[in-house]
Coordinates of N, CA and C in Angstrom, one line a residue:
X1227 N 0.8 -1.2 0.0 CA 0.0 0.0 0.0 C 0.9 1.3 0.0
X1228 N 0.6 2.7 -1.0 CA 1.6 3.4 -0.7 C 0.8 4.0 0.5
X1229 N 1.6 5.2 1.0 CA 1.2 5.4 2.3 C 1.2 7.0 1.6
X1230 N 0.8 8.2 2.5 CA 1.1 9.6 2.3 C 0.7 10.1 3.7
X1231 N 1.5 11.5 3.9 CA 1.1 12.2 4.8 C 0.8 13.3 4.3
X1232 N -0.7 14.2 4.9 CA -0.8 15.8 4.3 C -0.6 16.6 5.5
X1233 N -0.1 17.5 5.5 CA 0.4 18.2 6.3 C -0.6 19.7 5.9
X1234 N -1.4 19.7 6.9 CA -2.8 20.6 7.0 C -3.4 20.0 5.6
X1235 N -4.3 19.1 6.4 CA -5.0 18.0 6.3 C -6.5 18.7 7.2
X1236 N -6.4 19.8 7.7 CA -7.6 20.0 8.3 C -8.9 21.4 7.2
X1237 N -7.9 21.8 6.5 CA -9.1 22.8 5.5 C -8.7 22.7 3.9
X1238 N -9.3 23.4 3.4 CA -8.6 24.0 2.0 C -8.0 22.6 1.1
X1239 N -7.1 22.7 0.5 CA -6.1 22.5 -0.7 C -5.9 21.0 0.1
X1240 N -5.1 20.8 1.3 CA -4.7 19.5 1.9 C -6.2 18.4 2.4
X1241 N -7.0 19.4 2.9 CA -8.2 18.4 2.7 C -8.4 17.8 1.9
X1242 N -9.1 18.8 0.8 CA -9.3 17.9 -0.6 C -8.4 16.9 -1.2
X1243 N -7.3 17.3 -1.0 CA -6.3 16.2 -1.7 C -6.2 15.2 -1.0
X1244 N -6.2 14.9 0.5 CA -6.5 14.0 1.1 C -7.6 13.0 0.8
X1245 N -8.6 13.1 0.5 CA -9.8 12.1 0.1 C -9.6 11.9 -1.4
X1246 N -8.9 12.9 -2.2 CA -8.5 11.9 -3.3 C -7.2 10.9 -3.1
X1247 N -6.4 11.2 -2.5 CA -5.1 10.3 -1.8 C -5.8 8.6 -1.5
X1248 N -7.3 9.2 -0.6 CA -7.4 8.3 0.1 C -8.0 7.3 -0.7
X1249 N -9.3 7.7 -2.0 CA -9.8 7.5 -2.9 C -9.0 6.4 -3.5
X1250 N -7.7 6.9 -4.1 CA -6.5 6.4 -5.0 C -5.6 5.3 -4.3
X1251 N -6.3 5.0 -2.8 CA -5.6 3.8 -2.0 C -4.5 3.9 -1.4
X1252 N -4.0 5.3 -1.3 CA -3.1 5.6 -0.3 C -3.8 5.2 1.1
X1253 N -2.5 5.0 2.5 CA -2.9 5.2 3.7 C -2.6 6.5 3.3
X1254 N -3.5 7.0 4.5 CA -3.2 9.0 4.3 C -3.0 9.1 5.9
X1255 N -2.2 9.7 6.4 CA -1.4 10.3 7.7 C -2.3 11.6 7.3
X1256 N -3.3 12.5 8.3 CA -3.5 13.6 8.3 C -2.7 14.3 9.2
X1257 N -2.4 15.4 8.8 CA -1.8 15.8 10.1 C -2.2 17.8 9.9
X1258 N -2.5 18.0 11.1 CA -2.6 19.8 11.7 C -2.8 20.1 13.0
X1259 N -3.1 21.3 13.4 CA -2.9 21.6 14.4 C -4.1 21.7 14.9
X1260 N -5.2 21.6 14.0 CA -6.9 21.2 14.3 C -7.6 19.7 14.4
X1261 N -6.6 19.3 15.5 CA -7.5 17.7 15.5 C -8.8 17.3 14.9
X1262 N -9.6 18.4 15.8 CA -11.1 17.7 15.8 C -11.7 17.5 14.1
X1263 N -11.0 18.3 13.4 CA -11.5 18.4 12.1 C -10.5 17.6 11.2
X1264 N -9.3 17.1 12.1 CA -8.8 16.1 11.0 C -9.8 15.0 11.5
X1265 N -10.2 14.4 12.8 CA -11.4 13.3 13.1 C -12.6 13.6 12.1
X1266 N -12.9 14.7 12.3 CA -14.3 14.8 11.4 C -13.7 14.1 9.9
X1267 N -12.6 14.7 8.9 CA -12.0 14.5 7.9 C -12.1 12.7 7.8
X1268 N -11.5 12.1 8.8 CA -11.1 10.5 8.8 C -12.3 9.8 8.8
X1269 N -13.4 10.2 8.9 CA -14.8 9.6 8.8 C -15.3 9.5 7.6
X1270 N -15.2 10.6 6.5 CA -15.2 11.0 5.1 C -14.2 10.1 4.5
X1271 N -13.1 9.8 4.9 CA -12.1 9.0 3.8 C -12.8 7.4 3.5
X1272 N -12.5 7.2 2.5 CA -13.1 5.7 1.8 C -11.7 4.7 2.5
X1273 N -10.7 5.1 2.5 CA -9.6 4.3 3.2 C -9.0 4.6 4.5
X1274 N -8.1 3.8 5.2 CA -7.6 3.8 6.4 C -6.4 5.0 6.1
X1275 N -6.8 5.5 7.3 CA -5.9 6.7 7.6 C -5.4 6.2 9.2
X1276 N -4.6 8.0 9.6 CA -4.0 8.2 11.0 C -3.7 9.4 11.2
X1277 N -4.5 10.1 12.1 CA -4.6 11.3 12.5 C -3.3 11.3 13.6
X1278 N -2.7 13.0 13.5 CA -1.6 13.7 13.9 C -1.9 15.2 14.2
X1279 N -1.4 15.3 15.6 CA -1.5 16.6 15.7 C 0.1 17.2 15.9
X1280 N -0.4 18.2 14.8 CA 0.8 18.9 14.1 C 1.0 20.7 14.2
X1281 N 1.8 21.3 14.6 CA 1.4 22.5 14.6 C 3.2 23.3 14.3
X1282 N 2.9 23.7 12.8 CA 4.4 24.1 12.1 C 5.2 25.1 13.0
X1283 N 4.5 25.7 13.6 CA 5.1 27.0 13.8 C 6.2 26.8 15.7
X1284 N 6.5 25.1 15.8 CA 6.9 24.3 16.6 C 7.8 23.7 15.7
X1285 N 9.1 23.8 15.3 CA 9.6 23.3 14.5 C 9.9 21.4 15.1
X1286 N 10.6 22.1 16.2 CA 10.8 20.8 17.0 C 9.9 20.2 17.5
X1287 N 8.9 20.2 17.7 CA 7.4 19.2 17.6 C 7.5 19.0 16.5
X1288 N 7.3 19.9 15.9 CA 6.8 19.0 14.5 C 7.6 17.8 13.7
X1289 N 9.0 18.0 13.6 CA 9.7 16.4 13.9 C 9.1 15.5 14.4
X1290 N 9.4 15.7 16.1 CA 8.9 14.5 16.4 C 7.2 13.7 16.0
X1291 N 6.8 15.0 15.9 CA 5.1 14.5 15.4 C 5.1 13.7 14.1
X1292 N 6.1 14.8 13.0 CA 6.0 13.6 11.7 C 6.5 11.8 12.0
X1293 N 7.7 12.3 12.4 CA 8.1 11.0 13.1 C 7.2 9.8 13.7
X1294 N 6.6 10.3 15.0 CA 5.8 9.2 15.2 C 4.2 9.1 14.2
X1295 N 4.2 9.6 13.3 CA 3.2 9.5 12.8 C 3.4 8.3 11.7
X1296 N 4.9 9.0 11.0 CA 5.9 7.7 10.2 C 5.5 6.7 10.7
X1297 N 5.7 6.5 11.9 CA 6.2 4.8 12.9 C 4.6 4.7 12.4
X1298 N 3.7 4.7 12.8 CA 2.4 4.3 13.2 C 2.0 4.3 12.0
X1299 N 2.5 4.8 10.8 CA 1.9 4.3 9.4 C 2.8 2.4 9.0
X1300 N 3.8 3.0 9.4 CA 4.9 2.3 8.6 C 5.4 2.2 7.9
X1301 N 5.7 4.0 7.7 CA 6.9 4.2 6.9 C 5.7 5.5 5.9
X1302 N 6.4 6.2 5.2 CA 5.9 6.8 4.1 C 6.5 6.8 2.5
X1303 N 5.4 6.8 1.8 CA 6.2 7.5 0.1 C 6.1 8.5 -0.6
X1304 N 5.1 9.6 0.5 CA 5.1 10.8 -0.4 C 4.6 11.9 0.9
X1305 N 4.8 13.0 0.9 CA 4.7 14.1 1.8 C 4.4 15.6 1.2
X1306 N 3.5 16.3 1.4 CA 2.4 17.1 1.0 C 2.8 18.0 2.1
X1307 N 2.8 19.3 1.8 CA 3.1 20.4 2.5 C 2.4 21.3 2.3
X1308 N 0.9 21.6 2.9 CA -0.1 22.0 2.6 C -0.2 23.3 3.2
X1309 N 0.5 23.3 4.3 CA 0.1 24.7 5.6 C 0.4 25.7 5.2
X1310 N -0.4 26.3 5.4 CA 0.4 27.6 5.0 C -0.9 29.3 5.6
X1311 N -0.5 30.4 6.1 CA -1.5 31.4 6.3 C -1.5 32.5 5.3
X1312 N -2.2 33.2 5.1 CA -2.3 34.4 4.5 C -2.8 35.4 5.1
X1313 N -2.3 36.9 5.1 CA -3.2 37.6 5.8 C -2.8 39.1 4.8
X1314 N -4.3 39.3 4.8 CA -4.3 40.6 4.0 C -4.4 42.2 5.1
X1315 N -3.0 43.2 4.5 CA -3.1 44.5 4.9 C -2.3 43.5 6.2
X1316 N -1.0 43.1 6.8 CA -1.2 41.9 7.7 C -0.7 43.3 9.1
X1317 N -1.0 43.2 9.8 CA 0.2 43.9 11.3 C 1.3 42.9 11.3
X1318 N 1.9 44.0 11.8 CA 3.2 43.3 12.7 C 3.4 41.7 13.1
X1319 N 2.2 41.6 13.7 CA 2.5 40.4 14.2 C 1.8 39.5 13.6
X1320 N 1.2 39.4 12.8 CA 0.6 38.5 11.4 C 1.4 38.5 10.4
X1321 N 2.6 39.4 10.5 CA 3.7 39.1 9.3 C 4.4 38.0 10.2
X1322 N 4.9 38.1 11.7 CA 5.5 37.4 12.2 C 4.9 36.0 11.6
X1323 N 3.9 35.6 12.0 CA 3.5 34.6 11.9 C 3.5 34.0 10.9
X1324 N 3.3 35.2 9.5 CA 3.8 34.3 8.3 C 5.0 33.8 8.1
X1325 N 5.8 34.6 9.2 CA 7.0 33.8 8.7 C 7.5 32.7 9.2
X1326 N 6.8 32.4 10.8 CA 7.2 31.4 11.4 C 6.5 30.6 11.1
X1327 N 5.2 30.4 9.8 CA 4.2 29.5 9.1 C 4.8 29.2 7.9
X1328 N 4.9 30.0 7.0 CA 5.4 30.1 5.4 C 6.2 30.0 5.6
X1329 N 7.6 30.5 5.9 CA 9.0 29.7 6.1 C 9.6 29.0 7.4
X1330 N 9.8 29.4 8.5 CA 10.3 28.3 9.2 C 9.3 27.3 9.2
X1331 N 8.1 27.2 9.2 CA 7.6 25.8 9.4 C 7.8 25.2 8.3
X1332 N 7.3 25.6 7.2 CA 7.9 25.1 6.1 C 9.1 24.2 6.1
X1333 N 10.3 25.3 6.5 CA 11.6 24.7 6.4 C 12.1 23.0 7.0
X1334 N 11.3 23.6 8.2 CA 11.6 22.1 9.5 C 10.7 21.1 8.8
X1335 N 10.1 20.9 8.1 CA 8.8 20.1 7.7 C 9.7 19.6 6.2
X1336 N 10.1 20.2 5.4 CA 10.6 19.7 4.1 C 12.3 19.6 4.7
X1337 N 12.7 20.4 5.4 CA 14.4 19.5 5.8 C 14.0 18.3 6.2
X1338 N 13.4 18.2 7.1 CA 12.9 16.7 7.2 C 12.3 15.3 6.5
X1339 N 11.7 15.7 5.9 CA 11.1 14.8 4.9 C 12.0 14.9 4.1
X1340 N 13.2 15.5 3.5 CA 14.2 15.3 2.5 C 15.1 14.2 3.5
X1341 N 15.4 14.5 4.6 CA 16.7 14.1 5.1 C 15.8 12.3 5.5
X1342 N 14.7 11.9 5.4 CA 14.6 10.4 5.7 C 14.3 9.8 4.4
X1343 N 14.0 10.6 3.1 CA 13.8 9.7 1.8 C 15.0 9.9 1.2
X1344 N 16.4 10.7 2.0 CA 17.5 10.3 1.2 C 18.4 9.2 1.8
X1345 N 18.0 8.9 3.2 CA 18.1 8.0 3.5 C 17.5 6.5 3.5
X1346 N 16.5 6.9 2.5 CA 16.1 5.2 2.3 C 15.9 5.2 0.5
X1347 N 16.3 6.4 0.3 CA 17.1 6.4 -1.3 C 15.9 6.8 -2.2
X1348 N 14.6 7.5 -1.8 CA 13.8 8.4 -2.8 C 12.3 8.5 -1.7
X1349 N 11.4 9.3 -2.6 CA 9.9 9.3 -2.3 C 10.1 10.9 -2.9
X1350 N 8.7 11.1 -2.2 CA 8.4 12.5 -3.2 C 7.9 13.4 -1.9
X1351 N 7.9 14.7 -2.0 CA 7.9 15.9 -1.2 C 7.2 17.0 -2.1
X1352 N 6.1 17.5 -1.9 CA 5.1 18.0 -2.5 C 4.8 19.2 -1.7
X1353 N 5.0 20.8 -1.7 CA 5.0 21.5 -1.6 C 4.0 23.0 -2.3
X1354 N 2.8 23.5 -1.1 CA 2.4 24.4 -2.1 C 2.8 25.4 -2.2
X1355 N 3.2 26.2 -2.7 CA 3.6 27.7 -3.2 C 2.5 28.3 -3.7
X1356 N 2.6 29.4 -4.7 CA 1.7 30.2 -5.5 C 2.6 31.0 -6.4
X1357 N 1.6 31.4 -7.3 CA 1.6 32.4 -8.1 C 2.6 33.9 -7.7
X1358 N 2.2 33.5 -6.5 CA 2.6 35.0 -5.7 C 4.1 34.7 -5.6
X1359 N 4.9 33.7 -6.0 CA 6.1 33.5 -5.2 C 7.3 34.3 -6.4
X1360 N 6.6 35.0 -8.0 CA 6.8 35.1 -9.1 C 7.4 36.4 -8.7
X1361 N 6.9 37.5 -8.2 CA 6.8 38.8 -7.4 C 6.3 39.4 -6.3
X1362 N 7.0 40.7 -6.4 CA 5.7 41.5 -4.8 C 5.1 41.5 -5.4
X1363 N 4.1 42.1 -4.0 CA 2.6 41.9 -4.4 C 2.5 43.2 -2.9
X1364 N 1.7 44.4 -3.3 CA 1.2 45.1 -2.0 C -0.2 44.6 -1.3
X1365 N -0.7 43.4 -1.4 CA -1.7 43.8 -0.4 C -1.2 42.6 1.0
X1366 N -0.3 41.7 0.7 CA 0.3 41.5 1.9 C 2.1 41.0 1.1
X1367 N 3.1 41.8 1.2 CA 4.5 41.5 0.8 C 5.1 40.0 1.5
X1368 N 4.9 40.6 2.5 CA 5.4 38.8 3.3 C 4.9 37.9 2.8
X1369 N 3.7 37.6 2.4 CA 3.2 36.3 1.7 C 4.0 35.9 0.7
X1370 N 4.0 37.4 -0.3 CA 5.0 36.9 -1.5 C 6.3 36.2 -1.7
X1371 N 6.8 37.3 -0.8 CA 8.2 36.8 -0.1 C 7.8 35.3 0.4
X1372 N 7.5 35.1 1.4 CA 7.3 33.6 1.9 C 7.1 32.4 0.8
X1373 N 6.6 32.6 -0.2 CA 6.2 31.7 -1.4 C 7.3 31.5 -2.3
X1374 N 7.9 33.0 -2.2 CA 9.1 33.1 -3.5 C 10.2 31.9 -2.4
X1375 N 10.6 32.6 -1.3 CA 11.2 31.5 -0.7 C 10.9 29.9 -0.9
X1376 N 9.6 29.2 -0.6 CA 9.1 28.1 -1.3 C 9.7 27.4 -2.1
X1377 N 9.4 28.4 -3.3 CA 10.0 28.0 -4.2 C 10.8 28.2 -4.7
X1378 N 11.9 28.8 -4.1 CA 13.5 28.7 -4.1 C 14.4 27.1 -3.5
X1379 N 13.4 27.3 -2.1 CA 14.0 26.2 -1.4 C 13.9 24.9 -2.0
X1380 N 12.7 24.6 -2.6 CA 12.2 23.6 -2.9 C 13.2 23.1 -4.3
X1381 N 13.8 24.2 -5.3 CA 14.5 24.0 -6.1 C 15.9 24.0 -5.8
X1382 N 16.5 24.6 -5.5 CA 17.8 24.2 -4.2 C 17.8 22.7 -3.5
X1383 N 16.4 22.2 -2.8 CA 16.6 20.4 -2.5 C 17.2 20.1 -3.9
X1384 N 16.5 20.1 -4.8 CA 16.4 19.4 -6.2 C 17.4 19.0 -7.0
X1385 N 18.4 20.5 -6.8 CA 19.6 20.7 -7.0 C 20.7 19.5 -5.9
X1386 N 19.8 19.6 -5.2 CA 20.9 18.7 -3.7 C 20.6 17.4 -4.1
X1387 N 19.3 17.3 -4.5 CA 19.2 15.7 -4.6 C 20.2 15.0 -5.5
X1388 N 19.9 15.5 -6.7 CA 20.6 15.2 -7.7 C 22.3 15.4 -7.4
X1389 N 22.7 16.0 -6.9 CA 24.3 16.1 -6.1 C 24.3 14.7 -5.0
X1390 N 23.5 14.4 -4.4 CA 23.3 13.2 -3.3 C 23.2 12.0 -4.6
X1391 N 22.6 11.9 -5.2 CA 22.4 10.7 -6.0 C 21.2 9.9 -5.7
X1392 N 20.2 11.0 -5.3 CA 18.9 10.1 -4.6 C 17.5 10.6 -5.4
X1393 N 16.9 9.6 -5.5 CA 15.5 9.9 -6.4 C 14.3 10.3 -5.1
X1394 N 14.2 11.8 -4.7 CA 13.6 12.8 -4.0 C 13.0 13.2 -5.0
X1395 N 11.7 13.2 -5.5 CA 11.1 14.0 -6.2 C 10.7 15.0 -5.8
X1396 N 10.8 16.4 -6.3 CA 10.1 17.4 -5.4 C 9.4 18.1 -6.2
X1397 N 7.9 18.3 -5.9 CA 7.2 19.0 -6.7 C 6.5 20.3 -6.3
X1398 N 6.6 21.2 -6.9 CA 6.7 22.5 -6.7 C 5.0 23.4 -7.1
X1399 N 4.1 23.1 -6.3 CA 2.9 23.3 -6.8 C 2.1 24.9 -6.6
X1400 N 2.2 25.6 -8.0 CA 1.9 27.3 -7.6 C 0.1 27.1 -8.2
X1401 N -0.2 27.4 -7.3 CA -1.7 27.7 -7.3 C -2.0 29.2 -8.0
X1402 N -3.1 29.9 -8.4 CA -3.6 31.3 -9.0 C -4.3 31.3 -7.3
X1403 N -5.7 31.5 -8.1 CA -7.0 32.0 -7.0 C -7.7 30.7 -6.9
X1404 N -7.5 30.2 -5.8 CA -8.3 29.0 -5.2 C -9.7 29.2 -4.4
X1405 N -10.5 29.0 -4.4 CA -11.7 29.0 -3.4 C -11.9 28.6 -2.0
X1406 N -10.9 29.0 -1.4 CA -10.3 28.4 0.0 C -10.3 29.8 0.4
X1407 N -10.6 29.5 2.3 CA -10.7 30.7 3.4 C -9.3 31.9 2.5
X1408 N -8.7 31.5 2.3 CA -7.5 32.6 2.1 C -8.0 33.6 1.0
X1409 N -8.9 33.1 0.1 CA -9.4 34.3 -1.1 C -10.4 35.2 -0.4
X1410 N -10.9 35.1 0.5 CA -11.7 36.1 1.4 C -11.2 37.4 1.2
X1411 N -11.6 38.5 1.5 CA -11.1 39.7 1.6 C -9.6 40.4 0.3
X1412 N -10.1 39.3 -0.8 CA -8.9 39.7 -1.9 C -10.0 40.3 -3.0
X1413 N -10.0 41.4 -3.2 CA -10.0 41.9 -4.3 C -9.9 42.0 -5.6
X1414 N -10.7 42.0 -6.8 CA -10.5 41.5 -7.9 C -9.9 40.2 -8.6
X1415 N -10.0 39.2 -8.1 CA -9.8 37.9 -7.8 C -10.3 37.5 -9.4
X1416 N -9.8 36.6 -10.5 CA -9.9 36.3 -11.5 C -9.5 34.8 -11.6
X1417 N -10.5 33.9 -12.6 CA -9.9 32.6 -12.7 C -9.7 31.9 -11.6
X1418 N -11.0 32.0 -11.0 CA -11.2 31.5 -9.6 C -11.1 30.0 -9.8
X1419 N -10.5 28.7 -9.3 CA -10.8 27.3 -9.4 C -11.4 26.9 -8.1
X1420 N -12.5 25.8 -8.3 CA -12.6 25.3 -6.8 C -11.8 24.8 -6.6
X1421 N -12.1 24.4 -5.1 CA -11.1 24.1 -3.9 C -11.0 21.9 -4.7
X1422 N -12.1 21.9 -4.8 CA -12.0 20.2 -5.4 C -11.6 19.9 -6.8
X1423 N -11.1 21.2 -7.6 CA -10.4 21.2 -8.9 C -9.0 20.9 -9.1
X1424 N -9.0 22.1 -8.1 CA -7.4 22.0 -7.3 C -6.6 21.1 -6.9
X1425 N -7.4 20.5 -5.9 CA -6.9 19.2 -5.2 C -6.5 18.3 -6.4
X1426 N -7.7 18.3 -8.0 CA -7.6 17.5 -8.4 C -6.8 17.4 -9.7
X1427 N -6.3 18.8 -10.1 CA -5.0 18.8 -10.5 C -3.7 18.4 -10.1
X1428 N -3.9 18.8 -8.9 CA -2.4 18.6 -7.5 C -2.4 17.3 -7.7
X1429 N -3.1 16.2 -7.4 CA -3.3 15.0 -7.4 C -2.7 14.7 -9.1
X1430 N -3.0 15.0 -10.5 CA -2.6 14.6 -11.4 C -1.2 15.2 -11.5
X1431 N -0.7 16.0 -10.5 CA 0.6 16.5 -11.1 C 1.8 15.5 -9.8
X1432 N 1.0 15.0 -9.1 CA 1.9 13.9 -8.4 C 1.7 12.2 -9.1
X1433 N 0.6 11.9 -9.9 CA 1.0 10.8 -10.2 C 1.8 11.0 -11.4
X1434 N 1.9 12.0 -11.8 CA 2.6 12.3 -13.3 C 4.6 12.6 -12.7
X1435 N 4.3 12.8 -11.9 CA 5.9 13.2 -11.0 C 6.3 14.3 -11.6
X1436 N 5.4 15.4 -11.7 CA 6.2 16.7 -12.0 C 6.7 17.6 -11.3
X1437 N 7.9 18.0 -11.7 CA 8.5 19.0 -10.9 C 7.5 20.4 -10.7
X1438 N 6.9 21.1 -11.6 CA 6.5 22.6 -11.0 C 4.9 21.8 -12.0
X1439 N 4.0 22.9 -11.3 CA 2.3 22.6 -12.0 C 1.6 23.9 -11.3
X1440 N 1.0 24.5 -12.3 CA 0.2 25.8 -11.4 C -1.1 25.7 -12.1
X1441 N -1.9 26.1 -11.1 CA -3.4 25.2 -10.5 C -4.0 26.8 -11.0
X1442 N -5.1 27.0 -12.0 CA -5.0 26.1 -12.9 C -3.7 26.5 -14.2
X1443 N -3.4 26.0 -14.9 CA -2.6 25.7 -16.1 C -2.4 27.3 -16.6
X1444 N -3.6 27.9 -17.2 CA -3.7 28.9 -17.4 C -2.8 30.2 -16.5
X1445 N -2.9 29.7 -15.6 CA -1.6 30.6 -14.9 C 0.2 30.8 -14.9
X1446 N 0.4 29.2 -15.7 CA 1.6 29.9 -16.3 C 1.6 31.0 -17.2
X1447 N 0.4 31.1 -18.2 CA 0.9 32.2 -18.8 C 0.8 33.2 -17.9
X1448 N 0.0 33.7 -16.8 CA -0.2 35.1 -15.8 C 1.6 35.0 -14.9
X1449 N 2.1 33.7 -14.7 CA 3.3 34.1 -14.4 C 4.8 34.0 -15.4
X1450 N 4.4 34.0 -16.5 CA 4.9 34.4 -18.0 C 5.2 36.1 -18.0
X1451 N 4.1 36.2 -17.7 CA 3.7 37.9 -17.9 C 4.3 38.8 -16.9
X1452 N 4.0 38.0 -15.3 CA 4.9 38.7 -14.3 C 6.3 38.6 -14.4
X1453 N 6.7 37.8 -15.0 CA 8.3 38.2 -14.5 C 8.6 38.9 -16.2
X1454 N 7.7 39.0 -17.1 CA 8.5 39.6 -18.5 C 8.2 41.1 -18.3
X1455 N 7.2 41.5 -17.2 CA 6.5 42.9 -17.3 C 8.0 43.7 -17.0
X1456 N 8.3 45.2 -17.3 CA 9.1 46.1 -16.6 C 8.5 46.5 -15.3
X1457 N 9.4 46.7 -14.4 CA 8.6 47.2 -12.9 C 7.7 48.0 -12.8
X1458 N 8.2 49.1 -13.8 CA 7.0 50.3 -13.7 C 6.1 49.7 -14.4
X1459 N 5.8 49.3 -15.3 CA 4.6 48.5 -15.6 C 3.9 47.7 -14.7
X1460 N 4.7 47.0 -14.0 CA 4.3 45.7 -13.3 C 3.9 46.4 -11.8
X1461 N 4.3 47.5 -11.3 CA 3.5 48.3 -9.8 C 2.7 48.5 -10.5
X1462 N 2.3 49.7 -12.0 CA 1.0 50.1 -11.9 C 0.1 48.9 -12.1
X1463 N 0.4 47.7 -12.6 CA -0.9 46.4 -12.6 C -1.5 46.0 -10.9
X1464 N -0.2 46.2 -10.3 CA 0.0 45.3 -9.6 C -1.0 46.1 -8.2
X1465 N -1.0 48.1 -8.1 CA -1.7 48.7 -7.6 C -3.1 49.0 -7.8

């Protein structure tokens, strides 16, 4: 059986992809920092699962949490990196948080999952980013930043794997405008996908083993555009 863990397994993007995971006869490891709604989630799955409580922004729990979640599956072959916050117009301390969510938790959650499938010589590490990781963006910069990071890091493993000599797949997944709590309060919002489209792209871009896929498709060209625009062009779109 393969196995998988989603990491924020409790809303959005990781939900959904979870019940297709589970659908497709993965065990699925849920894991977040909202138990009760990864229980409500494990009722819904058609397959056997194993709930985890996970909370990124604990680098060192969160180790050991993946860890014993590992043990009690028996092992994993693919790892999903779902968590992530957004906050629009953010304060002070809501940028903090993106950063101890969108990058350090991030970080401690994919160093880890790299460092035990190069020790057993591959599996795959699935990672969401966005659109936004292309450029700033003013209605929250830290997010951007946070994503661009993402997807830096994520290509940097990739670079590492292939130097290690280990088949780590790492797939690099930029979303547009999803239909998840995070599009709330966004403004002019275009090429909206649902939240179960999504998932079900995401899902065809891991059995396919691709490195980068943006949800939906059509968005490569919108990040075609972002990085060819001139700056002064690309603030006045972008305000």
């Amino acid at each position: 059986m393969k196995r998988a863990i989603v990491v924020g397994a409790s809303a959005g993007i990781g939900r959904e992809l979870a019940k297709i995971l589970s659908g497709e006869g993965y065990l699925v490891g849920l894991a977040s920092r909202r138990i009760g709604l990864l229980h409500a989630l494990q009722r819904e799955l058609p397959g056997a699962s194993c709930v985890a409580r996970l909370d990124v922004r604990r680098p060192e729990e969160t180790r050991e949490a993946l860890d014993a979640l590992i043990r009690e599956m028996g092992g994993v072959d693919l790892v999903v990196i779902s968590a992530g916050v957004l906050f629009q117009d953010p304060s002070p301390e809501q940028e903090a948080e993106t950063i101890a969510v969108n990058i350090a938790g991030f970080t401690a959650l994919f160093r880890h999952a790299y460092d035990l499938f190069r020790a057993r010589g591959g599996g795959q590490i699935v990672g969401i980013s966005s659109v936004a990781a292309i450029r700033g963006g003013h209605g929250s910069p830290v997010y951007n930043a946070s994503k661009a990071f993402v997807s830096s890091l994520m290509h940097g493993y990739r670079i590492r794997a292939r130097r290690d000599g280990v088949r780590v797949l790492i797939t690099d997944i930029r979303p547009g405008h999803v239909s998840t709590g995070m599009l709330e309060g966004q403004r002019g919002a275009f090429w909206v996908v649902s939240v179960d489209a999504a998932a079900r792209r995401i899902a065809a871009a891991i059995r396919k083993g691709r490195r980068h896929a943006y949800v939906s498709p059509r968005w490569r060209l919108v990040a075609w555009a972002m990085r060819l625009l001139p700056d002064r062009l690309y603030c006045r779109f972008e305000s």
